[in-house]
Amino acid sequence: MKRLNLKILCSRSTAIAVMGLTALHAAAQSEAYPTHPIQLVVPSAVAGAADQLARMVSGALSGALKQQVVVINAPGASGVIGVQKVTSAKADGYTVLFGFNQLTTINPHLIPNLRYTNLSVSIVTLRRIGTPADERTT
């Protein structure tokens, strides 16, 4: 199985994220974007794989957008706390979810009275990112 270079993976992920944020901006506002720091909400614990990847992407996004991208960890309740933080924020493109597929595919079936069963937000899929635990060893 081919391994992707982490630098290439981050640059591709950043490019796709910038395109997604640009599309959100065009639909949401007509003023210059971004005019203040962007919050990148990670619904998992600090120092985990998702947090580390979000911090790499946020650094690249900060450079590309010429604006600070702040990573905010909101762990707990299988990611529900982080998603609720994003869905309750103003829909202006300054609060972005850095999530994983469990939030939209598994949680709605396992958690009763989930407040975000029908996400009315734009979902930008960066790419399936593998970790060493995902790879087969033969």
JSON list of C-alpha atoms in Angstrom, two decimals:
[
{"chain": "A", "resi": 1, "resn": "MET", "atom": "CA", "xyz": [0.00, 0.00, 0.00]},
{"chain": "A", "resi": 2, "resn": "LYS", "atom": "CA", "xyz": [1.36, 3.41, -0.94]},
{"chain": "A", "resi": 3, "resn": "ARG", "atom": "CA", "xyz": [2.01, 5.84, 1.87]},
{"chain": "A", "resi": 4, "resn": "LEU", "atom": "CA", "xyz": [1.34, 9.52, 1.39]},
{"chain": "A", "resi": 5, "resn": "ASN", "atom": "CA", "xyz": [3.90, 11.98, 2.53]},
{"chain": "A", "resi": 6, "resn": "LEU", "atom": "CA", "xyz": [2.50, 13.95, 5.51]},
{"chain": "A", "resi": 7, "resn": "LYS", "atom": "CA", "xyz": [3.59, 17.25, 3.97]},
{"chain": "A", "resi": 8, "resn": "ILE", "atom": "CA", "xyz": [1.72, 16.48, 0.73]},
{"chain": "A", "resi": 9, "resn": "LEU", "atom": "CA", "xyz": [-1.34, 15.34, 2.68]},
{"chain": "A", "resi": 10, "resn": "CYS", "atom": "CA", "xyz": [-1.43, 18.54, 4.73]},
{"chain": "A", "resi": 11, "resn": "SER", "atom": "CA", "xyz": [-0.98, 20.77, 1.69]},
{"chain": "A", "resi": 12, "resn": "ARG", "atom": "CA", "xyz": [-3.79, 18.99, -0.16]},
{"chain": "A", "resi": 13, "resn": "SER", "atom": "CA", "xyz": [-6.04, 19.12, 2.89]},
{"chain": "A", "resi": 14, "resn": "THR", "atom": "CA", "xyz": [-5.30, 22.81, 3.33]},
{"chain": "A", "resi": 15, "resn": "ALA", "atom": "CA", "xyz": [-6.07, 23.57, -0.30]},
{"chain": "A", "resi": 16, "resn": "ILE", "atom": "CA", "xyz": [-9.41, 21.79, -0.11]},
{"chain": "A", "resi": 17, "resn": "ALA", "atom": "CA", "xyz": [-10.26, 23.46, 3.21]},
{"chain": "A", "resi": 18, "resn": "VAL", "atom": "CA", "xyz": [-9.46, 26.90, 1.77]},
{"chain": "A", "resi": 19, "resn": "MET", "atom": "CA", "xyz": [-11.72, 26.17, -1.21]},
{"chain": "A", "resi": 20, "resn": "GLY", "atom": "CA", "xyz": [-14.50, 25.11, 1.16]},
{"chain": "A", "resi": 21, "resn": "LEU", "atom": "CA", "xyz": [-14.12, 28.21, 3.32]},
{"chain": "A", "resi": 22, "resn": "THR", "atom": "CA", "xyz": [-14.07, 30.38, 0.21]},
{"chain": "A", "resi": 23, "resn": "ALA", "atom": "CA", "xyz": [-17.31, 28.81, -0.99]},
{"chain": "A", "resi": 24, "resn": "LEU", "atom": "CA", "xyz": [-18.92, 29.36, 2.41]},
{"chain": "A", "resi": 25, "resn": "HIS", "atom": "CA", "xyz": [-17.74, 32.94, 2.35]},
{"chain": "A", "resi": 26, "resn": "ALA", "atom": "CA", "xyz": [-19.19, 33.65, -1.09]},
{"chain": "A", "resi": 27, "resn": "ALA", "atom": "CA", "xyz": [-22.57, 32.36, -0.03]},
{"chain": "A", "resi": 28, "resn": "ALA", "atom": "CA", "xyz": [-22.61, 34.01, 3.38]},
{"chain": "A", "resi": 29, "resn": "GLN", "atom": "CA", "xyz": [-21.05, 37.45, 2.96]},
{"chain": "A", "resi": 30, "resn": "SER", "atom": "CA", "xyz": [-20.06, 40.11, 0.51]},
{"chain": "A", "resi": 31, "resn": "GLU", "atom": "CA", "xyz": [-17.43, 41.76, 2.73]},
{"chain": "A", "resi": 32, "resn": "ALA", "atom": "CA", "xyz": [-13.76, 40.82, 2.91]},
{"chain": "A", "resi": 33, "resn": "TYR", "atom": "CA", "xyz": [-13.16, 37.43, 4.50]},
{"chain": "A", "resi": 34, "resn": "PRO", "atom": "CA", "xyz": [-11.79, 36.79, 7.00]},
{"chain": "A", "resi": 35, "resn": "THR", "atom": "CA", "xyz": [-11.80, 39.97, 9.03]},
{"chain": "A", "resi": 36, "resn": "HIS", "atom": "CA", "xyz": [-11.20, 38.31, 12.41]},
{"chain": "A", "resi": 37, "resn": "PRO", "atom": "CA", "xyz": [-9.84, 34.97, 13.71]},
{"chain": "A", "resi": 38, "resn": "ILE", "atom": "CA", "xyz": [-11.54, 31.74, 12.65]},
{"chain": "A", "resi": 39, "resn": "GLN", "atom": "CA", "xyz": [-12.39, 29.10, 15.25]},
{"chain": "A", "resi": 40, "resn": "LEU", "atom": "CA", "xyz": [-11.64, 25.52, 14.20]},
{"chain": "A", "resi": 41, "resn": "VAL", "atom": "CA", "xyz": [-13.61, 23.34, 16.63]},
{"chain": "A", "resi": 42, "resn": "VAL", "atom": "CA", "xyz": [-12.26, 19.83, 17.19]},
{"chain": "A", "resi": 43, "resn": "PRO", "atom": "CA", "xyz": [-14.76, 17.57, 19.02]},
{"chain": "A", "resi": 44, "resn": "SER", "atom": "CA", "xyz": [-12.04, 15.42, 20.57]},
{"chain": "A", "resi": 45, "resn": "ALA", "atom": "CA", "xyz": [-9.35, 15.64, 23.24]},
{"chain": "A", "resi": 46, "resn": "VAL", "atom": "CA", "xyz": [-6.15, 17.65, 23.09]},
{"chain": "A", "resi": 47, "resn": "ALA", "atom": "CA", "xyz": [-3.10, 15.79, 21.72]},
{"chain": "A", "resi": 48, "resn": "GLY", "atom": "CA", "xyz": [-5.16, 13.16, 19.91]},
{"chain": "A", "resi": 49, "resn": "ALA", "atom": "CA", "xyz": [-4.77, 12.38, 16.22]},
{"chain": "A", "resi": 50, "resn": "ALA", "atom": "CA", "xyz": [-7.63, 14.71, 15.17]},
{"chain": "A", "resi": 51, "resn": "ASP", "atom": "CA", "xyz": [-6.23, 17.55, 17.30]},
{"chain": "A", "resi": 52, "resn": "GLN", "atom": "CA", "xyz": [-2.73, 17.18, 15.89]},
{"chain": "A", "resi": 53, "resn": "LEU", "atom": "CA", "xyz": [-4.00, 17.14, 12.32]},
{"chain": "A", "resi": 54, "resn": "ALA", "atom": "CA", "xyz": [-6.27, 20.14, 13.00]},
{"chain": "A", "resi": 55, "resn": "ARG", "atom": "CA", "xyz": [-3.29, 22.09, 14.34]},
{"chain": "A", "resi": 56, "resn": "MET", "atom": "CA", "xyz": [-1.25, 21.31, 11.21]},
{"chain": "A", "resi": 57, "resn": "VAL", "atom": "CA", "xyz": [-4.15, 22.35, 8.97]},
{"chain": "A", "resi": 58, "resn": "SER", "atom": "CA", "xyz": [-4.82, 25.49, 11.03]},
{"chain": "A", "resi": 59, "resn": "GLY", "atom": "CA", "xyz": [-1.22, 26.62, 10.61]},
{"chain": "A", "resi": 60, "resn": "ALA", "atom": "CA", "xyz": [-1.43, 26.24, 6.85]},
{"chain": "A", "resi": 61, "resn": "LEU", "atom": "CA", "xyz": [-4.86, 27.90, 6.74]},
{"chain": "A", "resi": 62, "resn": "SER", "atom": "CA", "xyz": [-3.56, 30.84, 8.77]},
{"chain": "A", "resi": 63, "resn": "GLY", "atom": "CA", "xyz": [-0.85, 31.41, 6.20]},
{"chain": "A", "resi": 64, "resn": "ALA", "atom": "CA", "xyz": [-3.19, 31.01, 3.24]},
{"chain": "A", "resi": 65, "resn": "LEU", "atom": "CA", "xyz": [-5.97, 33.21, 4.62]},
{"chain": "A", "resi": 66, "resn": "LYS", "atom": "CA", "xyz": [-3.66, 35.77, 6.28]},
{"chain": "A", "resi": 67, "resn": "GLN", "atom": "CA", "xyz": [-5.73, 35.44, 9.45]},
{"chain": "A", "resi": 68, "resn": "GLN", "atom": "CA", "xyz": [-5.35, 33.52, 12.68]},
{"chain": "A", "resi": 69, "resn": "VAL", "atom": "CA", "xyz": [-7.10, 30.12, 12.85]},
{"chain": "A", "resi": 70, "resn": "VAL", "atom": "CA", "xyz": [-7.60, 29.08, 16.48]},
{"chain": "A", "resi": 71, "resn": "VAL", "atom": "CA", "xyz": [-8.06, 25.40, 17.33]},
{"chain": "A", "resi": 72, "resn": "ILE", "atom": "CA", "xyz": [-10.68, 24.90, 20.05]},
{"chain": "A", "resi": 73, "resn": "ASN", "atom": "CA", "xyz": [-11.06, 21.45, 21.56]},
{"chain": "A", "resi": 74, "resn": "ALA", "atom": "CA", "xyz": [-14.57, 20.56, 22.74]},
{"chain": "A", "resi": 75, "resn": "PRO", "atom": "CA", "xyz": [-14.38, 16.87, 23.69]},
{"chain": "A", "resi": 76, "resn": "GLY", "atom": "CA", "xyz": [-17.09, 14.76, 25.22]},
{"chain": "A", "resi": 77, "resn": "ALA", "atom": "CA", "xyz": [-20.34, 12.95, 24.50]},
{"chain": "A", "resi": 78, "resn": "SER", "atom": "CA", "xyz": [-18.95, 11.24, 21.38]},
{"chain": "A", "resi": 79, "resn": "GLY", "atom": "CA", "xyz": [-18.32, 14.59, 19.72]},
{"chain": "A", "resi": 80, "resn": "VAL", "atom": "CA", "xyz": [-21.79, 16.00, 20.38]},
{"chain": "A", "resi": 81, "resn": "ILE", "atom": "CA", "xyz": [-20.47, 18.90, 22.49]},
{"chain": "A", "resi": 82, "resn": "GLY", "atom": "CA", "xyz": [-18.21, 20.11, 19.68]},
{"chain": "A", "resi": 83, "resn": "VAL", "atom": "CA", "xyz": [-20.92, 19.82, 17.04]},
{"chain": "A", "resi": 84, "resn": "GLN", "atom": "CA", "xyz": [-23.40, 21.71, 19.21]},
{"chain": "A", "resi": 85, "resn": "LYS", "atom": "CA", "xyz": [-20.83, 24.46, 19.72]},
{"chain": "A", "resi": 86, "resn": "VAL", "atom": "CA", "xyz": [-20.56, 24.87, 15.95]},
{"chain": "A", "resi": 87, "resn": "THR", "atom": "CA", "xyz": [-24.28, 24.54, 15.14]},
{"chain": "A", "resi": 88, "resn": "SER", "atom": "CA", "xyz": [-25.20, 27.08, 17.83]},
{"chain": "A", "resi": 89, "resn": "ALA", "atom": "CA", "xyz": [-22.65, 29.62, 16.55]},
{"chain": "A", "resi": 90, "resn": "LYS", "atom": "CA", "xyz": [-23.56, 32.39, 14.14]},
{"chain": "A", "resi": 91, "resn": "ALA", "atom": "CA", "xyz": [-23.53, 31.05, 10.56]},
{"chain": "A", "resi": 92, "resn": "ASP", "atom": "CA", "xyz": [-20.89, 33.46, 9.30]},
{"chain": "A", "resi": 93, "resn": "GLY", "atom": "CA", "xyz": [-18.07, 31.07, 8.38]},
{"chain": "A", "resi": 94, "resn": "TYR", "atom": "CA", "xyz": [-15.92, 31.94, 11.39]},
{"chain": "A", "resi": 95, "resn": "THR", "atom": "CA", "xyz": [-16.72, 28.80, 13.40]},
{"chain": "A", "resi": 96, "resn": "VAL", "atom": "CA", "xyz": [-15.75, 25.66, 11.49]},
{"chain": "A", "resi": 97, "resn": "LEU", "atom": "CA", "xyz": [-16.06, 22.03, 12.57]},
{"chain": "A", "resi": 98, "resn": "PHE", "atom": "CA", "xyz": [-13.05, 19.77, 12.12]},
{"chain": "A", "resi": 99, "resn": "GLY", "atom": "CA", "xyz": [-14.97, 16.55, 12.58]},
{"chain": "A", "resi": 100, "resn": "PHE", "atom": "CA", "xyz": [-15.09, 12.91, 11.70]},
{"chain": "A", "resi": 101, "resn": "ASN", "atom": "CA", "xyz": [-17.73, 10.69, 10.13]},
{"chain": "A", "resi": 102, "resn": "GLN", "atom": "CA", "xyz": [-19.08, 9.33, 13.43]},
{"chain": "A", "resi": 103, "resn": "LEU", "atom": "CA", "xyz": [-20.74, 12.70, 14.06]},
{"chain": "A", "resi": 104, "resn": "THR", "atom": "CA", "xyz": [-23.11, 12.37, 11.11]},
{"chain": "A", "resi": 105, "resn": "THR", "atom": "CA", "xyz": [-23.31, 8.63, 10.47]},
{"chain": "A", "resi": 106, "resn": "ILE", "atom": "CA", "xyz": [-23.28, 6.83, 13.83]},
{"chain": "A", "resi": 107, "resn": "ASN", "atom": "CA", "xyz": [-24.36, 9.32, 16.50]},
{"chain": "A", "resi": 108, "resn": "PRO", "atom": "CA", "xyz": [-27.84, 9.98, 15.05]},
{"chain": "A", "resi": 109, "resn": "HIS", "atom": "CA", "xyz": [-28.62, 6.26, 15.39]},
{"chain": "A", "resi": 110, "resn": "LEU", "atom": "CA", "xyz": [-27.16, 5.71, 18.86]},
{"chain": "A", "resi": 111, "resn": "ILE", "atom": "CA", "xyz": [-27.89, 8.88, 20.79]},
{"chain": "A", "resi": 112, "resn": "PRO", "atom": "CA", "xyz": [-31.56, 9.64, 21.54]},
{"chain": "A", "resi": 113, "resn": "ASN", "atom": "CA", "xyz": [-32.73, 13.27, 21.31]},
{"chain": "A", "resi": 114, "resn": "LEU", "atom": "CA", "xyz": [-29.69, 14.35, 19.34]},
{"chain": "A", "resi": 115, "resn": "ARG", "atom": "CA", "xyz": [-30.05, 18.05, 18.56]},
{"chain": "A", "resi": 116, "resn": "TYR", "atom": "CA", "xyz": [-28.24, 17.97, 15.26]},
{"chain": "A", "resi": 117, "resn": "THR", "atom": "CA", "xyz": [-29.77, 14.96, 13.50]},
{"chain": "A", "resi": 118, "resn": "ASN", "atom": "CA", "xyz": [-30.27, 17.00, 10.35]},
{"chain": "A", "resi": 119, "resn": "LEU", "atom": "CA", "xyz": [-27.13, 19.06, 9.93]},
{"chain": "A", "resi": 120, "resn": "SER", "atom": "CA", "xyz": [-27.97, 22.17, 7.97]},
{"chain": "A", "resi": 121, "resn": "VAL", "atom": "CA", "xyz": [-24.36, 23.15, 7.47]},
{"chain": "A", "resi": 122, "resn": "SER", "atom": "CA", "xyz": [-22.04, 22.78, 4.52]},
{"chain": "A", "resi": 123, "resn": "ILE", "atom": "CA", "xyz": [-19.82, 19.75, 4.87]},
{"chain": "A", "resi": 124, "resn": "VAL", "atom": "CA", "xyz": [-16.40, 19.95, 3.26]},
{"chain": "A", "resi": 125, "resn": "THR", "atom": "CA", "xyz": [-14.75, 16.56, 3.00]},
{"chain": "A", "resi": 126, "resn": "LEU", "atom": "CA", "xyz": [-11.00, 16.90, 3.02]},
{"chain": "A", "resi": 127, "resn": "ARG", "atom": "CA", "xyz": [-10.04, 13.30, 2.42]},
{"chain": "A", "resi": 128, "resn": "ARG", "atom": "CA", "xyz": [-9.94, 10.08, 4.32]},
{"chain": "A", "resi": 129, "resn": "ILE", "atom": "CA", "xyz": [-6.86, 10.37, 6.44]},
{"chain": "A", "resi": 130, "resn": "GLY", "atom": "CA", "xyz": [-5.27, 7.12, 7.53]},
{"chain": "A", "resi": 131, "resn": "THR", "atom": "CA", "xyz": [-3.30, 6.53, 10.67]},
{"chain": "A", "resi": 132, "resn": "PRO", "atom": "CA", "xyz": [-0.75, 3.75, 11.23]},
{"chain": "A", "resi": 133, "resn": "ALA", "atom": "CA", "xyz": [-3.44, 1.76, 13.06]},
{"chain": "A", "resi": 134, "resn": "ASP", "atom": "CA", "xyz": [-5.53, 1.78, 9.86]},
{"chain": "A", "resi": 135, "resn": "GLU", "atom": "CA", "xyz": [-2.87, 0.14, 7.73]},
{"chain": "A", "resi": 136, "resn": "ARG", "atom": "CA", "xyz": [-2.52, -3.58, 7.24]},
{"chain": "A", "resi": 137, "resn": "THR", "atom": "CA", "xyz": [0.69, -5.27, 8.16]},
{"chain": "A", "resi": 138, "resn": "THR", "atom": "CA", "xyz": [1.34, -8.32, 6.01]}
]
